[in-house]
CSV table of C-alpha atoms and ligand atoms in Angstrom, one decimal:
chain,number,residue,atom,x,y,z
A,1,MET,CA,-9.3,22.6,32.1
A,2,LYS,CA,-8.3,22.9,28.4
A,3,ILE,CA,-10.9,24.8,26.2
A,4,GLY,CA,-10.7,25.0,22.4
A,5,ILE,CA,-11.9,28.1,20.7
A,6,GLY,CA,-12.7,28.9,17.1
A,7,ASN,CA,-14.3,31.7,15.1
A,8,ASP,CA,-14.7,33.3,11.8
A,9,HIS,CA,-13.9,36.8,10.6
A,10,ALA,CA,-17.0,38.2,12.2
A,11,ALA,CA,-15.7,37.4,15.7
A,12,VAL,CA,-12.0,38.0,16.0
A,13,GLU,CA,-12.3,40.8,18.5
A,14,MET,CA,-14.8,39.0,20.6
A,15,LYS,CA,-12.7,35.8,20.5
A,16,ASN,CA,-9.7,37.7,21.8
A,17,ASP,CA,-11.8,39.2,24.6
A,18,VAL,CA,-13.1,35.7,25.5
A,19,VAL,CA,-9.6,34.2,25.4
A,20,ALA,CA,-8.4,36.9,27.8
A,21,TYR,CA,-11.4,36.3,30.1
A,22,LEU,CA,-10.9,32.5,30.2
A,23,GLU,CA,-7.2,32.8,30.8
A,24,GLU,CA,-7.8,35.2,33.6
A,25,LYS,CA,-10.0,32.6,35.2
A,26,GLY,CA,-7.3,30.0,34.9
A,27,TYR,CA,-8.4,28.0,31.9
A,28,GLU,CA,-5.9,26.8,29.3
A,29,VAL,CA,-7.2,28.0,25.9
A,30,VAL,CA,-6.2,26.5,22.6
A,31,ASN,CA,-7.0,28.9,19.7
A,32,TYR,CA,-8.0,27.3,16.4
A,33,GLY,CA,-8.4,30.6,14.6
A,34,THR,CA,-9.1,32.6,12.6
A,35,ASP,CA,-7.1,35.5,13.7
A,36,THR,CA,-7.6,38.0,10.9
A,37,ASN,CA,-10.6,40.0,9.7
A,38,GLU,CA,-10.2,38.5,6.2
A,39,SER,CA,-13.4,36.7,5.1
A,40,CYS,CA,-13.2,33.0,5.7
A,41,ASN,CA,-15.5,30.0,5.9
A,42,TYR,CA,-16.9,29.3,9.4
A,43,PRO,CA,-17.4,25.5,8.7
A,44,ASP,CA,-13.6,25.1,8.8
A,45,TYR,CA,-13.4,26.4,12.4
A,46,GLY,CA,-16.5,24.6,13.6
A,47,GLU,CA,-15.1,21.3,12.4
A,48,LYS,CA,-11.6,22.0,13.8
A,49,VAL,CA,-12.9,22.7,17.3
A,50,GLY,CA,-15.5,19.8,17.1
A,51,ARG,CA,-12.8,17.4,16.2
A,52,ALA,CA,-10.5,18.7,18.9
A,53,VAL,CA,-13.3,18.1,21.5
A,54,VAL,CA,-14.1,14.6,20.3
A,55,SER,CA,-10.5,13.5,20.1
A,56,GLY,CA,-9.9,14.7,23.7
A,57,GLU,CA,-7.3,17.3,22.6
A,58,VAL,CA,-9.4,19.8,24.5
A,59,GLU,CA,-12.2,19.1,27.0
A,60,LEU,CA,-14.8,21.6,25.8
A,61,GLY,CA,-15.2,24.0,22.8
A,62,ILE,CA,-16.4,27.5,22.3
A,63,LEU,CA,-17.3,28.8,18.8
A,64,ILE,CA,-18.2,32.3,17.7
A,65,CYS,CA,-19.3,33.6,14.3
A,66,GLY,CA,-21.7,36.3,13.4
A,67,THR,CA,-24.7,34.5,14.8
A,68,GLY,CA,-23.2,31.4,16.3
A,69,VAL,CA,-25.5,29.4,14.0
A,70,GLY,CA,-23.4,28.4,11.0
A,71,ILE,CA,-20.3,27.5,13.1
A,72,SER,CA,-22.4,25.4,15.5
A,73,LEU,CA,-24.1,23.6,12.7
A,74,ALA,CA,-20.7,22.6,11.3
A,75,ALA,CA,-19.5,21.4,14.7
A,76,ASN,CA,-22.6,19.3,15.2
A,77,LYS,CA,-21.8,17.4,12.0
A,78,VAL,CA,-18.7,15.9,13.8
A,79,LYS,CA,-19.7,12.7,15.4
A,80,GLY,CA,-19.7,13.1,19.2
A,81,VAL,CA,-20.3,16.8,19.2
A,82,ARG,CA,-23.3,18.3,21.0
A,83,ALA,CA,-23.1,22.0,20.2
A,84,VAL,CA,-25.6,24.6,21.5
A,85,VAL,CA,-26.1,28.2,20.3
A,86,CYS,CA,-27.0,30.5,23.2
A,87,SER,CA,-27.9,34.2,23.5
A,88,GLU,CA,-28.7,34.0,27.2
A,89,PRO,CA,-27.3,32.2,30.2
A,90,TYR,CA,-30.3,30.0,31.2
A,91,SER,CA,-30.2,27.9,28.1
A,92,ALA,CA,-26.4,27.6,28.4
A,93,LYS,CA,-26.7,26.2,31.9
A,94,LEU,CA,-29.5,23.8,31.1
A,95,SER,CA,-27.7,22.6,28.0
A,96,ARG,CA,-24.9,21.4,30.2
A,97,GLN,CA,-27.2,20.0,32.9
A,98,HIS,CA,-29.7,18.2,30.7
A,99,ASN,CA,-28.0,17.8,27.3
A,100,ASN,CA,-24.4,17.5,28.2
A,101,THR,CA,-23.3,19.9,25.6
A,102,ASN,CA,-19.6,19.9,24.8
A,103,VAL,CA,-19.5,22.9,22.6
A,104,LEU,CA,-20.9,26.4,23.2
A,105,ALA,CA,-21.6,28.8,20.4
A,106,PHE,CA,-22.7,32.4,20.3
A,107,GLY,CA,-22.9,35.3,17.9
A,108,ALA,CA,-20.6,38.3,18.0
A,109,ARG,CA,-23.2,40.2,16.0
A,110,VAL,CA,-26.0,39.2,18.4
A,111,ILE,CA,-24.6,39.6,21.9
A,112,GLY,CA,-22.0,41.8,23.6
A,113,ILE,CA,-19.0,40.6,25.5
A,114,GLU,CA,-20.6,41.0,29.0
A,115,MET,CA,-23.5,38.7,28.0
A,116,ALA,CA,-21.0,36.3,26.5
A,117,LYS,CA,-19.1,36.2,29.8
A,118,MET,CA,-22.3,35.4,31.7
A,119,ILE,CA,-23.2,32.7,29.2
A,120,ILE,CA,-19.7,31.2,29.5
A,121,ASP,CA,-19.8,31.3,33.3
A,122,GLU,CA,-23.1,29.5,33.5
A,123,TRP,CA,-22.1,26.9,30.9
A,124,LEU,CA,-18.7,26.1,32.5
A,125,GLY,CA,-20.2,26.2,36.0
A,126,ALA,CA,-22.9,23.7,35.3
A,127,GLU,CA,-22.6,19.9,35.5
A,128,PHE,CA,-24.4,17.2,33.6
A,129,MET,CA,-27.1,15.7,35.8
A,130,GLY,CA,-27.1,12.2,34.2
A,131,GLY,CA,-30.1,9.9,35.1
A,132,ARG,CA,-33.1,10.3,32.8
A,133,HIS,CA,-31.0,12.9,30.9
A,134,GLN,CA,-28.4,10.4,30.1
A,135,THR,CA,-31.0,8.2,28.5
A,136,ARG,CA,-32.1,11.1,26.3
A,137,VAL,CA,-28.5,12.1,25.4
A,138,ASP,CA,-27.8,8.5,24.5
A,139,MET,CA,-30.9,8.6,22.2
A,140,ILE,CA,-29.6,11.7,20.5
A,141,MET,CA,-26.2,10.2,19.9
A,142,ALA,CA,-27.7,6.9,18.6
A,143,ILE,CA,-29.2,8.9,15.7
A,144,GLU,CA,-25.6,9.4,14.4
A,145,ASP,CA,-25.4,5.6,13.9
A,146,LYS,CA,-28.7,5.2,12.1
B,201,LIG,C1,-20.4,35.6,8.0
B,201,LIG,O1,-20.8,36.7,7.2
B,201,LIG,C2,-21.6,35.0,8.7
B,201,LIG,O2,-22.5,34.4,7.8
B,201,LIG,C3,-21.2,34.1,9.8
B,201,LIG,O3,-20.4,34.8,10.7
B,201,LIG,C4,-22.3,33.4,10.6
B,201,LIG,O4,-23.2,34.4,11.1
B,201,LIG,C5,-23.0,32.3,10.0
B,201,LIG,O5,-23.8,31.6,10.6
């Protein structure tokens, strides 16, 4: 599976650790930056990864900024993105099973790398359950066209 990853200056070190973790697990990772600690604007990276997911360039996206909030808000503005910010694994798992999230975000200033790994494992390991959840996800996506 191909996973796109993006981050701002607050999360370069955590991004590098996450990339290494994903590659070790056999995932192909496409890095959309940033790769320096120079202050940058997280919306650029949220949008880049969001567009990569929606276009099919990558299957899923992972975003990291200081809190995970700003970068996920930016990604959610791309039509077709369902991004979730998680600080614990339970919501990450349920966000896949019930909400069919296609982008996961977390904060490098909020959680440590071991929690990030647990969150990623639960998120990538879960499958969308469809059925009544499909109806609700369809309702969410329909809002984009109103
Ligand atoms: C950057 O200082 C910080 O605002 C950003 O990383 C993120 O936390 C925004 O939501």
